[in-house]
Amino acid sequence: MAVTVEMQNTGDADSRRDLVAMIEHIFSDRPGNWRVVIIGSQANDRWEMKITGPQAFERTYTLEEQHEPSTVAAIVARMLPSRI
């Protein structure tokens, strides 16, 4: 497992730290290199999230007012492919 989490313009450091820990846990048993990028907007309350991974995996999602770490982590988990 290798996951890189990048977050920009997403609010307080404690929430970011909690979310990064949750995302790292989600990817802890998944093979390959993964990247999660979450970018907040200074103009509105939207965050853009992009997940990339092995075998050309790529998903994007717009988070509108869904900024609680547990909510974002649940969305990340649902976006991933099923384990075989």
Steps between C-alpha positions, in 0.01 A plus 500: 500500500611845415257787520577867466241744633518864393261759641484872423263771629305253712474666839642420840805283555333261748231400250761459226712279724198284591395465137851407383517229769162360393598498132831330578308232692264442206795438268709303751424160346472603135789419268655758272561870514203724567455875512217702654487873428243724668494866407268747668380818339549840654200625301239248621440198724594236242792263517618309194634152569693279261618146567750330269650155530632190326361371172402852389249538786367856515196644672393856575238632737376841609445535872241766580458557873623143556817591683486292818797259497281193556266600214785563257668171601175310437473654153861406424434141607190477275690636201760223505469183296389182672767271631527167322 
